[in-house]
Amino acid sequence: MSFSELGIGSPMLDTLVAAGYTEPTAVQKAAIPAALAGADLLVSSHTGSGKTAAFMLPSLQRLAGTPGRAGRGPRVLVLAPTRELAMQVNKAALSYGQGLRRLHTLTLVGGTPYGQQIRMLERPVDVVVATPGRLLDHMSSGRVDFSRLETLVLDEADRMLDMGFLADIEAIVAQTPADRQTLMFSATLDGVVGQLARRLTRDPRRIDIAATPTRGADIEQILLFADDMAHKTRLLDALLRDAEMQQCVVFAATKRSTEELCGLLADSGFSVAALHGDMQQGQRTRTLQRLRDGHTQVLVATDVAARGIDVAGISHVINFDAPRQAEDYVHRIGRTGRAGRSGVAVTLMGHHERHRVLDIERYTGQPIRVDVIPGLEPVRRAPRPAAKPGYRGRPSAAAGGRGRPGAGGRGGHGGHGGAQRRNTGW
Ligand code: AMP
């Protein structure tokens, strides 16, 4: 099935062909015709599924095909949880809409000066991509005109609720026209997200794209057990020195550990940068640009900061601190294996955390291979617990398995000289 069969016409079709999008993804096949027909949508899908194009293409197509009501406010509003994701979505809008005449888009995110955003809001705009807090600030000063709004998109709605944006979202939506189209995208549509969906949508079509976001993407998933923090740090050093490593995102649990790990890796001679929520927007944008330009080899990031990062050169993701939730794991590993390339995702875990592996495997339906780096094997054996009911996948190798984890420990994985992290053990 082609984009044209889904109802996408010129000029977006030519842009997609030029970008090499030969075939729509599953979520695009299901969502685009329904959105073009004007239906409200509840879509469970993940990063990497092609969800941005699934809502942006039909929204742009409708913009191009109809003149819209009088006024200068946005005709399409996208709410996103983080600044990075909002900027990514805006970039996608500009990219997919590059053939449209006079398409005006605007990103309204926190951490950036108000002045320019205020000036931009005085001019006509077609698409606004915003994080809820900053949009609400502008709305309370009467700067946003929603009288023309036709389509409201909630991207990663579950994450917005996790981040405490429920009241903001409701306040924003209350000021949008009742006859708008609402497209809601979320990894899950259960619980509070489902309740919000029922309040915001009218007779929605539900689209469930199986919770296997990494299917299709060629990502090798590996688990390395570590005896203690010092061992974990040596494993990280070995992985980063592997010849196949191009660029890597290393995930840490907190802003503080992100900074600490970044300092440690810099001391060990890596070209490394940190990315977390306490950084000013300008600094975050520059950090990401340096990663994109290939100046930074290793980005140490928190979960929230790394959402939406789409850099084709990221060959590896390393979970230095294991993700808290299976869903975070999926978002993390989705930073690699992008733009049709393959990727490697390595999770470092203490033996006491091994129950988390089964949760992740059950969620993704995919096995994670337990492996070792020769010379850096864990001293303690880590037998796998019996699979809990509901789990279907099986790992391909047992703990202490064979082979190399896509990383050879070449180039001296004997630690970081004096620069080792606290040897706290567990
Ligand atoms: P998303 O899930 O929106 O973050 O998209 C994941 C990645 O897939 C992005 O790099 C998109 O540019 C790319 N992409 C989206 N749709 C297609 C498609 N139909 N064919 C090829 N690549 C796509």
Coordinates of C-alpha atoms and ligand atoms in Angstrom, one line a residue:
M1 CA 0.0 0.0 0.0
S2 CA 1.3 3.4 -0.9
F3 CA 0.9 6.9 0.7
S4 CA -1.1 7.9 -2.4
E5 CA -3.6 5.0 -1.7
L6 CA -3.9 6.3 1.8
G7 CA -5.1 9.6 0.4
I8 CA -1.8 11.7 0.6
G9 CA -1.4 13.8 -2.5
S10 CA 0.9 16.4 -3.9
P11 CA 3.1 18.1 -2.7
M12 CA 3.6 15.9 0.4
L13 CA 3.7 12.8 -1.7
D14 CA 6.7 14.1 -3.7
T15 CA 8.5 15.0 -0.5
L16 CA 8.0 11.5 0.9
V17 CA 9.2 9.9 -2.3
A18 CA 12.3 12.1 -2.2
A19 CA 12.9 11.2 1.5
G20 CA 12.8 7.5 0.5
Y21 CA 9.6 6.7 2.4
T22 CA 8.6 3.9 0.0
E23 CA 6.0 2.2 2.2
P24 CA 3.8 3.6 5.0
T25 CA 4.4 2.1 8.5
A26 CA 1.6 0.2 10.3
V27 CA 0.5 3.2 12.3
Q28 CA 0.5 5.4 9.2
K29 CA -1.6 2.9 7.2
A30 CA -4.2 2.8 10.0
A31 CA -4.2 6.4 11.1
I32 CA -3.8 8.5 7.9
P33 CA -7.1 7.5 6.1
A34 CA -9.1 7.8 9.4
A35 CA -7.6 11.2 10.2
L36 CA -8.2 12.4 6.7
A37 CA -11.9 11.4 7.0
G38 CA -12.1 13.7 10.0
A39 CA -12.3 11.0 12.8
D40 CA -11.0 11.5 16.3
L41 CA -8.3 8.9 16.9
L42 CA -6.9 7.1 20.0
V43 CA -3.6 5.5 18.9
S44 CA -1.4 3.3 21.0
S45 CA 2.0 3.4 19.3
H46 CA 5.6 4.1 20.2
T47 CA 8.5 6.2 19.2
G48 CA 10.1 4.7 16.1
S49 CA 6.7 3.5 14.7
G50 CA 6.4 6.5 12.4
K51 CA 3.7 8.1 14.5
T52 CA 4.8 11.7 13.8
A53 CA 4.1 11.3 10.1
A54 CA 0.9 9.5 11.0
F55 CA -0.6 12.6 12.5
M56 CA 1.4 15.3 10.7
L57 CA 0.8 14.2 7.1
P58 CA -3.1 14.2 7.3
S59 CA -3.0 17.4 9.3
L60 CA -0.9 19.1 6.6
Q61 CA -2.9 17.7 3.9
R62 CA -6.1 19.2 5.4
L63 CA -4.3 22.5 5.8
A64 CA -3.3 22.5 2.1
G65 CA -6.7 21.4 0.9
T66 CA -9.0 23.9 2.7
P67 CA -8.6 27.6 3.3
G68 CA -9.4 27.6 7.0
R69 CA -11.4 30.1 9.1
A70 CA -10.5 33.7 9.3
G71 CA -8.0 34.7 11.9
R72 CA -4.3 34.2 12.5
G73 CA -4.1 31.5 15.2
P74 CA -3.0 28.0 14.6
R75 CA -5.1 25.5 12.6
V76 CA -3.1 22.6 14.1
L77 CA -1.9 22.3 17.7
V78 CA 0.4 19.6 18.8
L79 CA 1.1 19.1 22.5
A80 CA 4.2 17.2 23.4
P81 CA 5.8 16.3 26.8
T82 CA 9.3 17.6 26.2
R83 CA 11.1 20.4 24.5
E84 CA 13.2 18.0 22.4
L85 CA 10.1 16.1 21.2
A86 CA 8.3 19.4 20.4
M87 CA 11.3 20.6 18.4
Q88 CA 11.5 17.2 16.6
V89 CA 7.8 17.4 15.7
N90 CA 8.2 20.9 14.4
K91 CA 11.1 19.8 12.3
A92 CA 9.0 17.0 10.9
A93 CA 6.2 19.4 10.1
L94 CA 8.6 21.7 8.2
S95 CA 10.2 18.7 6.5
Y96 CA 6.9 17.0 5.4
G97 CA 5.4 20.4 4.5
Q98 CA 8.3 21.7 2.6
G99 CA 6.3 21.7 -0.7
L100 CA 3.5 23.7 0.8
R101 CA 3.3 27.4 0.1
R102 CA 3.7 29.7 3.1
L103 CA 3.5 27.1 5.9
H104 CA 4.1 28.8 9.2
T105 CA 5.0 26.7 12.2
L106 CA 6.0 27.7 15.7
T107 CA 7.4 25.9 18.7
L108 CA 6.4 27.1 22.1
V109 CA 8.6 25.4 24.7
G110 CA 9.9 26.3 28.1
G111 CA 13.5 27.2 28.8
T112 CA 13.6 29.6 25.9
P113 CA 13.1 33.4 26.0
Y114 CA 9.5 34.7 25.8
G115 CA 10.3 37.6 23.5
Q116 CA 10.7 35.9 20.2
Q117 CA 7.7 33.6 20.9
I118 CA 5.5 36.6 21.6
R119 CA 6.6 38.3 18.4
M120 CA 5.9 35.1 16.4
L121 CA 2.4 34.8 18.0
E122 CA 1.5 38.2 16.6
R123 CA 1.9 36.8 13.1
P124 CA -0.3 34.3 11.3
V125 CA 0.7 30.7 12.2
D126 CA -0.6 27.4 10.9
V127 CA 1.0 24.8 13.1
V128 CA 1.9 25.3 16.8
V129 CA 3.9 22.6 18.6
A130 CA 4.1 23.2 22.3
T131 CA 4.8 21.9 25.7
P132 CA 1.8 22.4 27.9
G133 CA 3.3 24.7 30.5
R134 CA 4.7 27.3 28.2
L135 CA 1.6 27.3 25.9
L136 CA -0.6 27.9 29.0
D137 CA 1.6 30.8 30.0
H138 CA 1.0 32.4 26.6
M139 CA -2.7 31.6 26.8
S140 CA -3.1 33.2 30.2
S141 CA -1.7 36.5 28.7
G142 CA -4.3 36.3 25.9
R143 CA -1.7 35.8 23.2
V144 CA -3.1 32.6 21.6
D145 CA -6.1 32.7 19.3
F146 CA -7.7 29.2 18.9
S147 CA -10.7 30.4 16.9
R148 CA -9.2 28.7 13.7
L149 CA -8.1 25.5 15.4
E150 CA -9.1 22.4 13.5
T151 CA -6.8 19.7 14.7
L152 CA -5.5 19.0 18.2
V153 CA -2.8 16.3 18.6
L154 CA -1.6 15.0 21.9
D155 CA 1.7 13.3 21.3
E156 CA 3.0 10.9 24.0
A157 CA -0.1 11.6 26.1
D158 CA 0.9 9.1 28.8
R159 CA 4.2 10.8 29.2
M160 CA 2.6 14.2 29.6
L161 CA 0.4 12.8 32.3
D162 CA 3.4 11.2 34.0
M163 CA 5.0 14.6 34.0
G164 CA 2.0 16.1 35.8
F165 CA 0.5 18.0 32.9
L166 CA -3.0 16.7 33.3
A167 CA -4.5 20.0 34.6
D168 CA -2.6 22.0 32.1
I169 CA -3.9 19.9 29.2
E170 CA -7.4 20.2 30.4
A171 CA -7.1 23.9 30.7
I172 CA -5.7 24.2 27.2
V173 CA -8.3 21.9 25.6
A174 CA -11.1 23.8 27.4
Q175 CA -10.2 26.8 25.3
T176 CA -10.2 25.1 21.9
P177 CA -13.2 24.8 19.6
A178 CA -15.6 22.0 20.5
D179 CA -15.8 20.9 16.8
R180 CA -12.0 20.3 16.6
Q181 CA -10.6 16.9 15.5
T182 CA -8.5 15.3 18.3
L183 CA -5.8 12.8 17.6
M184 CA -4.3 11.2 20.7
F185 CA -1.1 9.2 20.6
S186 CA 0.2 7.3 23.6
A187 CA 2.2 4.2 24.4
T188 CA -0.7 3.0 26.6
L189 CA -4.4 4.0 26.6
D190 CA -5.2 2.4 29.9
G191 CA -5.9 4.1 33.3
V192 CA -5.8 7.9 33.5
V193 CA -4.8 8.2 29.9
G194 CA -7.9 6.3 28.9
Q195 CA -10.1 8.5 31.1
L196 CA -8.6 11.7 29.6
A197 CA -9.1 10.2 26.1
R198 CA -12.8 9.7 26.9
R199 CA -13.2 13.3 28.0
L200 CA -11.3 14.8 25.0
T201 CA -12.5 12.8 22.0
R202 CA -15.8 12.2 20.3
D203 CA -16.6 8.7 19.0
P204 CA -12.9 8.0 18.5
R205 CA -11.4 5.2 16.3
R206 CA -9.0 3.2 18.3
I207 CA -5.9 2.0 16.7
D208 CA -3.6 -0.4 18.5
I209 CA -0.2 -0.9 17.1
A210 CA 1.2 -3.9 18.9
A211 CA 3.6 -3.0 21.7
T212 CA 6.6 -4.2 19.8
P213 CA 8.0 -0.9 18.8
T214 CA 11.4 -2.3 18.2
R215 CA 10.1 -4.9 15.7
G216 CA 11.2 -3.8 12.3
A217 CA 14.1 -1.8 13.7
D218 CA 17.2 -3.9 13.7
I219 CA 18.4 -3.6 17.3
E220 CA 20.5 -6.2 19.0
Q221 CA 19.5 -6.3 22.7
I222 CA 22.1 -7.5 25.2
L223 CA 22.4 -7.7 28.9
L224 CA 25.6 -7.6 30.9
F225 CA 25.6 -8.4 34.6
A226 CA 27.8 -6.3 36.8
D227 CA 29.1 -7.3 40.3
D228 CA 29.3 -3.7 41.6
M229 CA 29.7 -0.2 40.5
A230 CA 33.4 -0.5 39.7
H231 CA 32.7 -3.5 37.5
K232 CA 29.9 -1.7 35.8
T233 CA 32.1 1.3 35.0
R234 CA 34.8 -1.0 33.5
L235 CA 32.1 -2.7 31.3
L236 CA 31.0 0.8 30.1
D237 CA 34.6 1.8 29.3
A238 CA 35.1 -1.4 27.4
L239 CA 31.9 -1.0 25.4
L240 CA 32.7 2.6 24.5
R241 CA 36.1 1.6 23.3
D242 CA 34.8 -1.0 20.9
A243 CA 35.7 -0.4 17.3
E244 CA 32.0 -0.8 16.1
M245 CA 31.0 2.1 18.4
Q246 CA 30.2 5.2 16.4
Q247 CA 28.0 7.3 18.6
C248 CA 26.3 6.3 21.8
V249 CA 23.6 7.4 24.2
V250 CA 24.3 6.3 27.8
F251 CA 21.3 6.4 30.1
A252 CA 21.7 7.4 33.8
A253 CA 18.9 7.5 36.4
T254 CA 19.2 11.0 37.6
K255 CA 20.5 14.4 36.6
R256 CA 23.2 14.1 39.2
S257 CA 24.4 10.7 38.0
T258 CA 24.3 12.0 34.4
E259 CA 26.7 14.8 35.3
E260 CA 28.9 12.5 37.4
L261 CA 29.2 9.9 34.6
C262 CA 29.8 12.6 32.0
G263 CA 32.7 13.9 34.1
L264 CA 34.1 10.4 34.6
L265 CA 34.0 9.6 30.9
A266 CA 35.5 13.0 30.0
D267 CA 38.4 12.2 32.4
S268 CA 38.8 8.9 30.6
G269 CA 39.3 10.8 27.3
F270 CA 35.9 10.3 25.6
S271 CA 34.2 13.1 23.7
V272 CA 31.2 13.2 25.9
A273 CA 28.3 15.6 26.8
A274 CA 25.4 15.5 29.3
L275 CA 21.8 16.1 28.5
H276 CA 19.2 16.6 31.3
G277 CA 16.2 18.6 32.3
D278 CA 18.1 21.2 34.3
M279 CA 20.0 22.6 31.3
Q280 CA 18.9 25.8 29.5
Q281 CA 17.2 25.2 26.2
G282 CA 20.0 26.9 24.3
Q283 CA 22.5 24.6 25.9
R284 CA 20.4 21.5 25.1
T285 CA 20.0 22.5 21.5
R286 CA 23.7 23.0 21.1
T287 CA 24.5 19.7 22.8
L288 CA 22.2 17.9 20.4
Q289 CA 23.6 19.8 17.4
R290 CA 27.1 18.7 18.3
L291 CA 25.9 15.1 18.5
R292 CA 24.3 15.4 15.1
D293 CA 27.4 17.0 13.7
G294 CA 29.5 14.1 15.0
H295 CA 31.5 16.2 17.4
T296 CA 30.2 14.4 20.4
Q297 CA 30.6 10.6 20.5
V298 CA 28.9 9.8 23.8
L299 CA 25.8 11.5 25.2
V300 CA 24.9 10.8 28.8
A301 CA 21.3 11.5 29.3
T302 CA 18.2 11.1 31.5
D303 CA 15.1 9.4 30.1
V304 CA 13.1 12.6 29.7
A305 CA 15.9 14.6 28.1
A306 CA 16.6 11.9 25.5
R307 CA 13.0 11.5 24.3
G308 CA 12.7 12.3 20.7
I309 CA 16.4 12.3 19.9
D310 CA 16.6 11.2 16.2
V311 CA 20.3 11.0 15.2
A312 CA 21.1 8.4 12.6
G313 CA 24.7 8.0 13.8
I314 CA 23.8 6.5 17.2
S315 CA 25.1 3.0 16.9
H316 CA 24.7 2.0 20.5
V317 CA 22.5 2.7 23.5
I318 CA 23.9 1.7 26.9
N319 CA 21.6 1.6 29.9
F320 CA 24.2 2.3 32.6
D321 CA 21.3 2.5 35.1
A322 CA 18.5 0.1 34.3
P323 CA 15.3 1.7 33.2
R324 CA 12.6 2.0 35.9
Q325 CA 9.8 0.9 33.6
A326 CA 9.7 -1.4 30.6
E327 CA 8.3 1.4 28.5
D328 CA 11.3 3.6 29.3
Y329 CA 13.5 0.7 28.0
V330 CA 11.6 0.8 24.7
H331 CA 12.0 4.6 24.4
R332 CA 15.7 4.3 25.3
I333 CA 16.7 1.6 22.8
G334 CA 14.7 3.4 20.1
R335 CA 17.5 6.0 20.0
T336 CA 19.5 3.6 18.0
G337 CA 18.7 1.6 14.9
R338 CA 17.3 4.7 13.2
A339 CA 17.0 5.7 9.6
G340 CA 17.1 2.1 8.4
R341 CA 20.4 1.3 10.2
S342 CA 21.1 -1.4 12.7
G343 CA 21.9 -0.7 16.4
V344 CA 23.0 -2.3 19.6
A345 CA 21.3 -1.8 23.0
V346 CA 23.3 -2.9 26.0
T347 CA 21.8 -2.9 29.5
L348 CA 24.1 -3.1 32.5
M349 CA 22.5 -4.6 35.6
G350 CA 23.3 -5.7 39.1
H351 CA 22.4 -9.2 39.9
H352 CA 19.7 -8.0 42.3
E353 CA 17.9 -6.3 39.4
R354 CA 17.5 -9.3 37.2
H355 CA 13.7 -9.5 37.7
R356 CA 13.4 -6.3 35.6
V357 CA 14.6 -8.2 32.5
L358 CA 11.6 -10.4 32.5
D359 CA 9.3 -7.4 32.8
I360 CA 11.0 -5.8 29.8
E361 CA 10.9 -9.0 27.8
R362 CA 7.3 -9.6 28.6
Y363 CA 6.5 -6.0 27.5
T364 CA 8.4 -6.1 24.2
G365 CA 7.8 -9.8 23.5
Q366 CA 11.5 -9.9 22.5
P367 CA 14.4 -11.7 24.2
I368 CA 17.4 -9.9 25.6
R369 CA 20.6 -11.9 25.2
V370 CA 22.7 -12.2 28.4
D371 CA 26.3 -12.0 27.5
V372 CA 29.8 -11.3 28.9
I373 CA 32.8 -9.3 27.7
P374 CA 35.8 -11.7 27.8
G375 CA 38.0 -10.7 30.7
L376 CA 35.2 -8.8 32.4
E377 CA 32.9 -11.6 33.3
P378 CA 30.9 -11.1 36.5
V379 CA 32.4 -13.1 39.4
R380 CA 28.9 -13.9 40.7
R381 CA 26.9 -16.2 38.6
A382 CA 23.5 -14.8 37.6
P383 CA 21.0 -17.6 37.1
R384 CA 17.9 -16.5 35.3
P385 CA 14.7 -16.7 37.3
A386 CA 11.8 -18.8 35.9
A387 CA 9.8 -16.9 33.4
K388 CA 6.6 -15.4 34.9
P389 CA 3.3 -16.3 33.3
G390 CA 2.5 -14.3 30.2
Y391 CA 6.0 -14.2 28.9
R392 CA 6.6 -15.9 25.6
G393 CA 10.0 -14.9 24.4
R394 CA 13.1 -16.7 25.4
P395 CA 16.6 -15.3 25.5
S396 CA 19.0 -16.9 23.1
A397 CA 21.8 -17.5 25.5
A398 CA 21.9 -18.2 29.2
A399 CA 23.8 -16.1 31.7
G400 CA 27.5 -16.2 31.2
G401 CA 26.8 -17.0 27.6
R402 CA 29.1 -17.2 24.7
G403 CA 30.5 -14.7 22.3
R404 CA 30.9 -11.0 22.4
P405 CA 28.2 -8.5 23.0
G406 CA 28.9 -6.5 19.9
A407 CA 31.7 -5.1 21.9
G408 CA 35.1 -6.6 22.4
G409 CA 36.6 -4.8 25.3
R410 CA 39.4 -3.8 22.9
G411 CA 41.7 -1.0 23.7
G412 CA 42.1 -1.6 27.4
H413 CA 39.0 -2.0 29.5
G414 CA 41.1 -2.2 32.6
G415 CA 39.3 0.8 34.1
H416 CA 39.8 4.5 34.1
G417 CA 43.1 4.9 35.8
G418 CA 42.3 7.0 38.9
A419 CA 39.1 8.2 37.5
Q420 CA 36.8 5.5 38.6
R421 CA 33.3 6.2 39.9
R422 CA 32.6 5.7 43.6
N423 CA 33.1 2.0 44.3
T424 CA 30.0 1.7 46.3
G425 CA 29.1 -1.8 45.4
W426 CA 25.5 -2.9 45.9
Ligands
AMP1 P1 8.7 8.5 14.8 O1 8.0 7.2 15.3 O2 7.7 9.5 14.3 O3 9.7 9.0 15.8 O4 9.5 8.1 13.5 C1 10.6 7.3 13.5 C2 11.5 7.4 12.3 O5 11.0 6.8 11.2 C3 11.8 8.8 11.9 O6 13.2 8.9 11.6 C4 11.1 9.0 10.6 O7 11.7 9.9 9.7 C5 11.1 7.6 10.0 N1 9.9 7.3 9.2 C6 8.6 7.6 9.5 N2 7.8 7.0 8.6 C7 8.5 6.4 7.7 C8 8.3 5.6 6.5 N3 7.0 5.4 6.1 N4 9.3 5.1 5.8 C9 10.6 5.3 6.3 N5 10.9 6.0 7.4 C10 9.9 6.5 8.1

